[in-house]
Short mmCIF file of C-alpha atoms in Angstrom, two decimals:
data_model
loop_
_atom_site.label_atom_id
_atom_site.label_comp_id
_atom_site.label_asym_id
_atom_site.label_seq_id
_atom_site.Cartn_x
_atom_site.Cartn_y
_atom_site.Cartn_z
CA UNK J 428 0.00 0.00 0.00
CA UNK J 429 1.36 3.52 -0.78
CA UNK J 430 1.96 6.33 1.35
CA UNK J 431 -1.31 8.13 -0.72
CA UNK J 432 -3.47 5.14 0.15
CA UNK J 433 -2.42 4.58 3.25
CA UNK J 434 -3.21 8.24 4.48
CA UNK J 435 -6.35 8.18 2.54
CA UNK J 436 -7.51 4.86 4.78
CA UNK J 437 -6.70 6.57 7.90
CA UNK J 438 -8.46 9.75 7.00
CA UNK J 439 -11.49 7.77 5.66
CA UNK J 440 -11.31 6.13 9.20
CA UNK J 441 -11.06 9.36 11.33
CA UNK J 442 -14.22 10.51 9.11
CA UNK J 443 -15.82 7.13 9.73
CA UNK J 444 -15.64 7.38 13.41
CA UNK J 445 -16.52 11.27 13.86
CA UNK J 446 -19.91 10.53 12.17
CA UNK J 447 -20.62 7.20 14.37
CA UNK J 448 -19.67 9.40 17.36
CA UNK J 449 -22.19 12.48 16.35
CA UNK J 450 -24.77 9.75 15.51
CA UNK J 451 -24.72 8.11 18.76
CA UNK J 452 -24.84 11.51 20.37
CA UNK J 453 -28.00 12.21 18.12
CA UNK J 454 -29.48 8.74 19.18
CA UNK J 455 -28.80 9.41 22.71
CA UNK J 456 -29.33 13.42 23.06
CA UNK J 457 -30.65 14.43 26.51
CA UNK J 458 -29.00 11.98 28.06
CA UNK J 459 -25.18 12.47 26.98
CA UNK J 460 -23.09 15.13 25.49
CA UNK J 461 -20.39 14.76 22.98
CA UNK J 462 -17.92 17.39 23.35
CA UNK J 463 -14.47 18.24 21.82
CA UNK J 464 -12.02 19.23 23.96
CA UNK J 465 -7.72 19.29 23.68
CA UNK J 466 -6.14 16.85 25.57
CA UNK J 467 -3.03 19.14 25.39
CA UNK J 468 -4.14 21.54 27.15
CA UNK J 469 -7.34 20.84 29.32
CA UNK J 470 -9.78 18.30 27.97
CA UNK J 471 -9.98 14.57 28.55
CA UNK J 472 -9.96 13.43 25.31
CA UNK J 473 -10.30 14.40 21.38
CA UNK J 474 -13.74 13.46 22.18
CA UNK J 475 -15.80 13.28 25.60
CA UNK J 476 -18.86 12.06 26.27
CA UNK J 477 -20.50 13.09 29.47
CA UNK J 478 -23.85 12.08 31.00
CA UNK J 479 -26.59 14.97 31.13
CA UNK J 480 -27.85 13.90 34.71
CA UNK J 481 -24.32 13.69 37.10
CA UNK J 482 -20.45 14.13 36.43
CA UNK J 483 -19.45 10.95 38.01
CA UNK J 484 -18.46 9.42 34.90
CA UNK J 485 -17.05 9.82 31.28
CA UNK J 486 -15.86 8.15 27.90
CA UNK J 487 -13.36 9.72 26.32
CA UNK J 488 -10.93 8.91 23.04
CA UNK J 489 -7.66 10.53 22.07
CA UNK J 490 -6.41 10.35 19.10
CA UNK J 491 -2.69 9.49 18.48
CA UNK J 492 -0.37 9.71 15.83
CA UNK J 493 2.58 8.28 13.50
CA UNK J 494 5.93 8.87 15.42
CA UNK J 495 7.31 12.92 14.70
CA UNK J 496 4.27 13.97 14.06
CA UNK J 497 3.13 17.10 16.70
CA UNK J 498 -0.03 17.92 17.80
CA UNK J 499 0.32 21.09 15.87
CA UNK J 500 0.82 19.78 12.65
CA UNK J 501 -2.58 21.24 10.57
CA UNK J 502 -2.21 17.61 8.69
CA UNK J 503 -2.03 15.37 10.97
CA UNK J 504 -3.89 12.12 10.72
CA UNK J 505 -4.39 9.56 13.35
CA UNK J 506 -3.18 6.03 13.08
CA UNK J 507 -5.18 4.81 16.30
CA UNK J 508 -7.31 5.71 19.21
CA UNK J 509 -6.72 5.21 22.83
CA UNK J 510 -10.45 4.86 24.63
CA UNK J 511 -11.19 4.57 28.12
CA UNK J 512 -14.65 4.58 30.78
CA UNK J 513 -13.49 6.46 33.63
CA UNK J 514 -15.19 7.52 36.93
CA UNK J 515 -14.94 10.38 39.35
CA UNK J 516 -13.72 8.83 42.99
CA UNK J 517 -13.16 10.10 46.38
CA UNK J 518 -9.83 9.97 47.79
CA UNK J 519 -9.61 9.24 51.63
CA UNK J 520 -8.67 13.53 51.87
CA UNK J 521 -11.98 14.33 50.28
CA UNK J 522 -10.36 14.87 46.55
CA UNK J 523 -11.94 13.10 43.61
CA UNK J 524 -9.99 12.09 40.58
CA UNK J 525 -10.66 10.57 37.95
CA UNK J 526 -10.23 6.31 37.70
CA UNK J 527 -10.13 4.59 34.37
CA UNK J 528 -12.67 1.58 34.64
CA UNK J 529 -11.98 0.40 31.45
CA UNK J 530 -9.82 1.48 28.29
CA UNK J 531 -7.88 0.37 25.34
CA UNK J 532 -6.51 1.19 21.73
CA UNK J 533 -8.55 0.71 18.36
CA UNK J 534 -7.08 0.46 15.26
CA UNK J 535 -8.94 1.61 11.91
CA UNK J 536 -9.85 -1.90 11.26
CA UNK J 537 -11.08 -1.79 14.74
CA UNK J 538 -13.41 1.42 14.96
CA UNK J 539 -17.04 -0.77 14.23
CA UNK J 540 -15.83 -2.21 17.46
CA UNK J 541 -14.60 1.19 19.20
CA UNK J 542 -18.12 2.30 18.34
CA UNK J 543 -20.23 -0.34 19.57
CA UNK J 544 -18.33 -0.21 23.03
CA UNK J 545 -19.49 3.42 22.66
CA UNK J 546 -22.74 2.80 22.37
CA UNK J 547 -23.27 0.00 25.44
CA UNK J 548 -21.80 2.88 27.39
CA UNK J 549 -24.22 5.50 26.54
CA UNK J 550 -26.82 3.30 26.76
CA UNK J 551 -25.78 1.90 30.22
CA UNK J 552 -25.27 5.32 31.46
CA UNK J 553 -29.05 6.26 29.68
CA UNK J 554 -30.47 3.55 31.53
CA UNK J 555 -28.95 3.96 34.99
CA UNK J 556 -29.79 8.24 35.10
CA UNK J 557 -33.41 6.89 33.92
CA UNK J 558 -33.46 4.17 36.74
CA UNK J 559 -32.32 7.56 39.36
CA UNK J 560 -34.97 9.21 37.97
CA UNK J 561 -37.74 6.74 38.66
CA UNK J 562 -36.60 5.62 41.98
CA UNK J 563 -36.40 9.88 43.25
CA UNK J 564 -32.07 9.82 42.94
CA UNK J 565 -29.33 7.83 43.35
CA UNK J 566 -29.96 6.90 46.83
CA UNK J 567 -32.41 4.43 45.71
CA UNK J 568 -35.39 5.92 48.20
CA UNK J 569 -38.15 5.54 45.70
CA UNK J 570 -40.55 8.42 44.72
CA UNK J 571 -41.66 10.52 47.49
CA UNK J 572 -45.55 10.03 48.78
CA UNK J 573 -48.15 10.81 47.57
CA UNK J 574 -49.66 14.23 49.31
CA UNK J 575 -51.64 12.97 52.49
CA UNK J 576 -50.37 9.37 52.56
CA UNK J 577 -49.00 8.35 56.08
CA UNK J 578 -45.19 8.62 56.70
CA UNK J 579 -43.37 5.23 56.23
CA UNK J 580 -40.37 4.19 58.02
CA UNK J 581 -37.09 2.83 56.49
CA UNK J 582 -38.77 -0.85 55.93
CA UNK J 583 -41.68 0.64 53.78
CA UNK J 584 -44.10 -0.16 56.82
CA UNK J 585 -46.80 2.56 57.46
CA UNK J 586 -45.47 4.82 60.87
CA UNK J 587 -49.11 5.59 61.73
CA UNK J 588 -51.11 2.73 60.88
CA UNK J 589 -48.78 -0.42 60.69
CA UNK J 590 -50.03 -1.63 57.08
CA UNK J 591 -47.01 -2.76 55.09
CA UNK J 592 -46.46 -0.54 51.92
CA UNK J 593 -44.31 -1.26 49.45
CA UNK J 594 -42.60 1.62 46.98
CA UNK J 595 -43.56 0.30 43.09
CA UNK J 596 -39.60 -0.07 41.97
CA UNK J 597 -39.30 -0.58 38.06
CA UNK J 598 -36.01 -2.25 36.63
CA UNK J 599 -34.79 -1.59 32.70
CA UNK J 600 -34.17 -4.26 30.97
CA UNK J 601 -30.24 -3.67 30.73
CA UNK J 602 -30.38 -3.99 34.59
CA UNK J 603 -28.92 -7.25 36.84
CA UNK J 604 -31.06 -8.53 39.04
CA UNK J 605 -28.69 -7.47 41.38
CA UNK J 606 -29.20 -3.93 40.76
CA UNK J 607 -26.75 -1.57 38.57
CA UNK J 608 -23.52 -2.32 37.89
CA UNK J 609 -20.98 -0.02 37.73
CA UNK J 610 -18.76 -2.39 34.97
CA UNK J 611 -18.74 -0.90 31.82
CA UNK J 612 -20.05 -3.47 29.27
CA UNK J 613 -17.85 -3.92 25.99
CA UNK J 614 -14.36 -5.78 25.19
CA UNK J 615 -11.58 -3.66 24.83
CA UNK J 616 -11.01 -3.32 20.86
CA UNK J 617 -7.82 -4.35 20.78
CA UNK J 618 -8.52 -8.07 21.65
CA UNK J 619 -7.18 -7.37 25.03
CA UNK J 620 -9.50 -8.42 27.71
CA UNK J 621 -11.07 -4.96 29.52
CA UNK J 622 -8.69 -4.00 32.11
CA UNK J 623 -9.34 -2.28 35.33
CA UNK J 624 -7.07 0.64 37.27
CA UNK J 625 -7.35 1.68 40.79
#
């Protein structure tokens, strides 16, 4: 393969990727945002996707390049993509930083597989700020009464009356029955298995 055909396949994959990217954005709008941001200077990746409802997590992908080729070169084309899940944790001196939860490096030939590990993310992310919503936030209360029903203790029994009530709980269908997880689903694209950093 020439050097002309080679660059064109990496620029055809670059392309390929920033539509699939915008298109699961489009897909998923309201409940993610897909931002560019400069990884040399500020930003987590080339591209970032952050959920709407929190900013406990992210996915973000960084594109990297041929050996001697800068960041500031206006032709620059990128040969892969490194890709990781990461989520905002608490330090035992009250700092957060950010902890990769999964990651790895796609190829061209690899992208369809960069983007579908994209996409479970999104969606798992989608489904777990729905599942917040419907059970009144994260701390897994429920919904709050209803206007004039009688207080209920931490066991769902009735304070006043001593009737059991139970708070209606729905469960998506991407959910364990062991509640949420907070694995990201996917493989890593490079036929590595999914790695995890504390």
């Amino acid at each position: 393969m020439s050097d002309g055909e080679a660059e064109e396949r990496l620029t055809q994959a670059m392309l390929m990727l920033d539509e699939g990217l915008r298109r699961i954005a489009r897909k998923y709008e309201g409940a993610v945002s897909l931002v560019e941001e400069d990884p040399e200077t500020f930003g987590a990746g080339h591209y970032v996707f952050y959920p709407e409802a929190h900013s406990r997590t992210r996915f973000a992908i960084e594109e990297q390049y041929a050996p001697g080729v800068g960041w500031d070169d206006p032709d620059r084309v990128p040969t892969s993509w490194l890709w990781r899940a990461e989520r905002r944790t608490r330090h035992p001196d009250g700092t957060h930083v950010w902890a990769e939860v999964q990651f790895g490096e796609s190829f061209p030939e690899q992208l369809p597989e960069l983007l579908t590990t994209v996409e479970r993310w999104v969606r798992r992310t989608k489904n777990l700020a729905d599942q917040e919503q419907a059970f009144g936030g994260p701390d897994r209360r429920g919904p709050a009464p209803a206007p004039g029903a009688p207080p209920t203790s931490p066991s769902g029994r009735a304070a006043s009356s001593g009737k059991e009530t139970r708070t209606p709980r729905s469960r998506s269908s991407d959910s364990s029955p062991n509640g949420p997880s907070t694995r990201i689903c996917g493989r890593a694209s490079s036929g590595r298995a999914p790695s995890s950093r504390s």
